[in-house]
PDB file of C-alpha atoms in Angstrom:
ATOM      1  CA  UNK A   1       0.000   0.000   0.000  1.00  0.00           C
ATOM      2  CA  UNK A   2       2.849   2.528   0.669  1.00  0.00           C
ATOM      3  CA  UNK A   3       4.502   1.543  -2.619  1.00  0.00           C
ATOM      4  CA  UNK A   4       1.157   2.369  -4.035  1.00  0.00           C
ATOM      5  CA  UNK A   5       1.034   5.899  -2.367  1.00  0.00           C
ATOM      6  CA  UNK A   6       4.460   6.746  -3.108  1.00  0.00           C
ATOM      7  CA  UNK A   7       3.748   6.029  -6.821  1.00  0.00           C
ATOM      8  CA  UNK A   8       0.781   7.771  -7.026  1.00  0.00           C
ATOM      9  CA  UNK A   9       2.644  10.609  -5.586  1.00  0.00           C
ATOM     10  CA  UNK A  10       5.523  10.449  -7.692  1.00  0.00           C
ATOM     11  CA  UNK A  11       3.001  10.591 -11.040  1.00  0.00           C
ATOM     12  CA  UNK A  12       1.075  13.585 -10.028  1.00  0.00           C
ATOM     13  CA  UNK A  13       3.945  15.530  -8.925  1.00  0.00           C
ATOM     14  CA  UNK A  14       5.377  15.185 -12.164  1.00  0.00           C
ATOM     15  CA  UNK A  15       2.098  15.394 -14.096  1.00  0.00           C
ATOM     16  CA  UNK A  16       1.811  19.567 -12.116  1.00  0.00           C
ATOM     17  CA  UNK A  17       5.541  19.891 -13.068  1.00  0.00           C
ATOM     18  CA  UNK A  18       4.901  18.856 -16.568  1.00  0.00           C
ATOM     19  CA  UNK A  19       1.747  21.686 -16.513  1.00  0.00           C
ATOM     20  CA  UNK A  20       3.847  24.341 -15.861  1.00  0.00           C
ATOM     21  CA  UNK A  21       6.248  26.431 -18.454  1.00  0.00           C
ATOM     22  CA  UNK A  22       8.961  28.714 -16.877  1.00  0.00           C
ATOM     23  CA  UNK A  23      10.275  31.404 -19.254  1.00  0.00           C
ATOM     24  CA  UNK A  24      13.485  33.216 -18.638  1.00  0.00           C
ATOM     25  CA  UNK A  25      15.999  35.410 -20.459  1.00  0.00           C
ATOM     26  CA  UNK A  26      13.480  38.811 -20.306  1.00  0.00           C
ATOM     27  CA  UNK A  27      15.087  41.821 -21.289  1.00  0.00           C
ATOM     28  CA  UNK A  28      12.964  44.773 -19.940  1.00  0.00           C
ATOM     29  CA  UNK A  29      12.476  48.219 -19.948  1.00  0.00           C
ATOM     30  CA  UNK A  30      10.924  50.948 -17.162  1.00  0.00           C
ATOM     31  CA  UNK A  31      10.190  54.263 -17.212  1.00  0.00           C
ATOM     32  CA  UNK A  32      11.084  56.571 -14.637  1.00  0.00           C
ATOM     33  CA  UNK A  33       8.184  56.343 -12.565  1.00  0.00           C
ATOM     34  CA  UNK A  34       9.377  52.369 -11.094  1.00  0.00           C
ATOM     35  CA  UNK A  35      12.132  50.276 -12.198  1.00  0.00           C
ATOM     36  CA  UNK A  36      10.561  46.668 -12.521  1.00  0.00           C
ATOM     37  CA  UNK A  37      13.267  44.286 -14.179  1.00  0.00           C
ATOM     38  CA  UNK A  38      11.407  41.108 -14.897  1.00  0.00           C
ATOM     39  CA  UNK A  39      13.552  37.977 -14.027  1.00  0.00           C
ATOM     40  CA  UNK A  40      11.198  35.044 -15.204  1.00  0.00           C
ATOM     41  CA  UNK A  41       7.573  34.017 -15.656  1.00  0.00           C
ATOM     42  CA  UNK A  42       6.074  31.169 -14.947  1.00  0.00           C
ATOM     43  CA  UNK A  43       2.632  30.222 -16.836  1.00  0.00           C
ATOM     44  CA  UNK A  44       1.051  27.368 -15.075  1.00  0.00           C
ATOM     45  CA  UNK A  45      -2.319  26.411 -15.401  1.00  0.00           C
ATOM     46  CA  UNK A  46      -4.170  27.743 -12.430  1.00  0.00           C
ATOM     47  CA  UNK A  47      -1.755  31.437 -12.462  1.00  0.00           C
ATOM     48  CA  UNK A  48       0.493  33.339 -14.314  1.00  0.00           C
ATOM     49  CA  UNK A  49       3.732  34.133 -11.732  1.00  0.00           C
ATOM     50  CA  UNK A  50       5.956  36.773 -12.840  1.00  0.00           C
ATOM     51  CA  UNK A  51       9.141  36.887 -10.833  1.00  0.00           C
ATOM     52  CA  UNK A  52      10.934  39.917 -10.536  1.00  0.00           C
ATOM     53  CA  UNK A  53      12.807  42.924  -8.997  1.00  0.00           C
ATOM     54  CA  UNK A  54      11.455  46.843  -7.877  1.00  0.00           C
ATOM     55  CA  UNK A  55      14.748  49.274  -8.473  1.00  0.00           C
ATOM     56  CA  UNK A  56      14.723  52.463  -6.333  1.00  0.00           C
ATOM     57  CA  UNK A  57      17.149  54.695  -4.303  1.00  0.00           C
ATOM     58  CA  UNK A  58      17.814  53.065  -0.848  1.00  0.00           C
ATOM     59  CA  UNK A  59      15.926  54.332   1.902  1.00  0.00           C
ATOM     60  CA  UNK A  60      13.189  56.419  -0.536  1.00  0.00           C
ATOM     61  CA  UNK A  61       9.809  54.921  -0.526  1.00  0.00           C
ATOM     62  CA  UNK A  62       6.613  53.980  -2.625  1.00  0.00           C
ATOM     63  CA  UNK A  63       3.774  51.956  -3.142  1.00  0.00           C
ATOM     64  CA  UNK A  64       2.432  49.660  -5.382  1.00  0.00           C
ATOM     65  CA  UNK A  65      -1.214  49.487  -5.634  1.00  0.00           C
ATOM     66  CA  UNK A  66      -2.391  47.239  -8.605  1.00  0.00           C
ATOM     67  CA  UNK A  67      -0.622  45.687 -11.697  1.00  0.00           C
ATOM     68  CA  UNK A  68      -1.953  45.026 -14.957  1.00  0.00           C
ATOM     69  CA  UNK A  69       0.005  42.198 -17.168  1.00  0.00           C
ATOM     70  CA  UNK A  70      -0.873  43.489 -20.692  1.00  0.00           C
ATOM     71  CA  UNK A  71      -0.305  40.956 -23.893  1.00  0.00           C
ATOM     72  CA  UNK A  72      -1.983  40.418 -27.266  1.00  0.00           C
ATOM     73  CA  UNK A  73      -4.821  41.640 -26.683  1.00  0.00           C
ATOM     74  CA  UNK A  74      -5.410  40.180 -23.121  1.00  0.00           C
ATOM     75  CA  UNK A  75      -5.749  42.618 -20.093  1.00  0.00           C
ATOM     76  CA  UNK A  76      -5.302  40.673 -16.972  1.00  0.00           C
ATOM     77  CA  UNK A  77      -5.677  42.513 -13.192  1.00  0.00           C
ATOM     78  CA  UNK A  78      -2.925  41.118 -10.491  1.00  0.00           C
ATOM     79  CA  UNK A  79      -4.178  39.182  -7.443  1.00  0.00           C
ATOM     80  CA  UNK A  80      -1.847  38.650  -5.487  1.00  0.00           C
ATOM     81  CA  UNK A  81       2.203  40.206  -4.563  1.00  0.00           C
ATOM     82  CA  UNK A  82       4.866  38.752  -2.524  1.00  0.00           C
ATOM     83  CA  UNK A  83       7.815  40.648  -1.161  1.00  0.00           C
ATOM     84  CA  UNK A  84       5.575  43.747  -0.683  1.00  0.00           C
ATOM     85  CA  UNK A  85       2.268  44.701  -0.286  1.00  0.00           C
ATOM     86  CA  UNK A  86      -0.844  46.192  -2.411  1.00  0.00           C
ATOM     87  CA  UNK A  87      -1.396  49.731  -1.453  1.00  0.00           C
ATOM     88  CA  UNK A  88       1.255  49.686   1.590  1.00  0.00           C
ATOM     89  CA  UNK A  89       4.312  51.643   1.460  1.00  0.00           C
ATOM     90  CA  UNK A  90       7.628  49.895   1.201  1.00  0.00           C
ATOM     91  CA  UNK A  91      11.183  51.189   1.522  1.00  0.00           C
ATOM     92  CA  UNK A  92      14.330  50.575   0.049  1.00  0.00           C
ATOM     93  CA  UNK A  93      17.437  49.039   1.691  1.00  0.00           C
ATOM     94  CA  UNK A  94      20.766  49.761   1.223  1.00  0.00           C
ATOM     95  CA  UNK A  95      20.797  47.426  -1.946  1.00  0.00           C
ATOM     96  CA  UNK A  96      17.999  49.528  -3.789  1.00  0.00           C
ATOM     97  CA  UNK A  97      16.182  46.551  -4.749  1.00  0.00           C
ATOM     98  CA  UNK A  98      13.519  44.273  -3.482  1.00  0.00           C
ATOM     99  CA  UNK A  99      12.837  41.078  -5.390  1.00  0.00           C
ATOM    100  CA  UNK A 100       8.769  40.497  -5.916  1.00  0.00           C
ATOM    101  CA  UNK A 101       6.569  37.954  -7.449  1.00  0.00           C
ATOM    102  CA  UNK A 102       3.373  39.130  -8.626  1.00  0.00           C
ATOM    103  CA  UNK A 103       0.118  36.818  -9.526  1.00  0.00           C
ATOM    104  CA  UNK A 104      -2.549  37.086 -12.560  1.00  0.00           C
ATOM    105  CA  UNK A 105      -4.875  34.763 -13.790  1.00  0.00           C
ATOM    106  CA  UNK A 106      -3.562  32.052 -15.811  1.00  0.00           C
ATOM    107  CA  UNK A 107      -2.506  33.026 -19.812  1.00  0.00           C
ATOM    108  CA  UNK A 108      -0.561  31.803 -22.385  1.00  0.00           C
ATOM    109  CA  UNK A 109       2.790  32.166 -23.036  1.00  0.00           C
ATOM    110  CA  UNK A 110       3.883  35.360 -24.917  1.00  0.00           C
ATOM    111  CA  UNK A 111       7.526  37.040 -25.640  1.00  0.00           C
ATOM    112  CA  UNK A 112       6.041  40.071 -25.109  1.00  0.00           C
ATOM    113  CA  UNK A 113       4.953  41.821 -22.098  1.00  0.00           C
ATOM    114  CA  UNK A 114       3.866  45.251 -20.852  1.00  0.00           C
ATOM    115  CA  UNK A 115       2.749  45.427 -17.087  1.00  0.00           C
ATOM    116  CA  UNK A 116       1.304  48.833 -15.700  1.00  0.00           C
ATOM    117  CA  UNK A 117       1.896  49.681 -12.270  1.00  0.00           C
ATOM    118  CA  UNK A 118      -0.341  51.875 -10.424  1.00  0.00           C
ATOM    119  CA  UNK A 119       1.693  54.004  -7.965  1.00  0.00           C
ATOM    120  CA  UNK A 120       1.031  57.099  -5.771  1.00  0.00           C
ATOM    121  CA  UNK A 121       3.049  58.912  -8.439  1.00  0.00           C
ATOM    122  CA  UNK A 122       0.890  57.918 -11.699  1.00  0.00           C
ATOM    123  CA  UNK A 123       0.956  54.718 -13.622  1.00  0.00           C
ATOM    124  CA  UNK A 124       4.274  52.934 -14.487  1.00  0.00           C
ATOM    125  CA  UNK A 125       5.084  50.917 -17.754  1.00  0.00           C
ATOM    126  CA  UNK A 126       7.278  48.208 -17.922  1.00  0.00           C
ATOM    127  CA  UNK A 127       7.817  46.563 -20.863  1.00  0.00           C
ATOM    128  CA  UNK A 128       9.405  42.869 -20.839  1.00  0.00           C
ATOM    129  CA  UNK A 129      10.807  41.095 -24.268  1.00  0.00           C
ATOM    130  CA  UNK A 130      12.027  37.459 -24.746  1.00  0.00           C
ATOM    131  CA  UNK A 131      15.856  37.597 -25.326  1.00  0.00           C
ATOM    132  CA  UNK A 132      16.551  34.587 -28.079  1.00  0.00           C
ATOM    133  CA  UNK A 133      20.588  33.985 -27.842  1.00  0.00           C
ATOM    134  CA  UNK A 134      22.070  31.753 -30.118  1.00  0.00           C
ATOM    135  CA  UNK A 135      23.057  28.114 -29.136  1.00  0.00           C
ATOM    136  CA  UNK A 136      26.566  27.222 -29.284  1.00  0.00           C
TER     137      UNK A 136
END
């Protein structure tokens, strides 16, 4: 019966891993409102996950209180943010950077990206592009 379990654990772990598509090598873009460099995203099929960093000037502050991940025609509203908090002020370190991972509804893969932050200082724009490097 434990050999059974196990198994049976061992398929559907694999079977969520298999779900789930990770895409890295972003090169983005901010403007000067927030710095948002975009590290990887992962599309899964209950979420999108974009993982990321906030740039700022150690020990300034700001808030973030809503993203929008914006793609071919899809609009999707953020629901979730780890590593701050929806309309709470934040500070930065001494490093000037804190790294973030931000939730949407599920979506398909895209190489191209623009997510709109709403801050206390107007709406941000970060755009993120797929980097394709050559294979050696």
């Amino acid at each position: 019966m434990k050999k059974i379990l196990t198994l049976i654990t061992s398929v559907a772990v694999t079977a969520a891993s298999l779900s789930a598509k990770v895409v890295k090598d972003y090169g983005s873009t901010s403007d000067n409102v927030l710095t948002f460099v975009v590290d990887s995203i992962d599309y899964r099929q209950d979420l999108t996950r974009v993982y990321g960093r906030v740039q700022g000037r150690p020990h300034t502050s700001n808030r973030i209180d809503e993203v929008q991940y914006i793609s071919t025609g899809t609009a999707l509203k953020s629901n979730d943010i780890d590593g701050v908090d929806f309309r709470r002020y934040f500070q930065w370190e001494d490093e000037g950077e804190i790294p973030i991972e931000i939730d949407f509804p599920a979506t398909k893969p895209d190489t191209g990206v623009q997510f709109i932050f709403t801050t206390p200082r107007g709406k941000s724009t970060t755009t993120a592009k797929k980097i394709f490097t050559k294979h050696k």
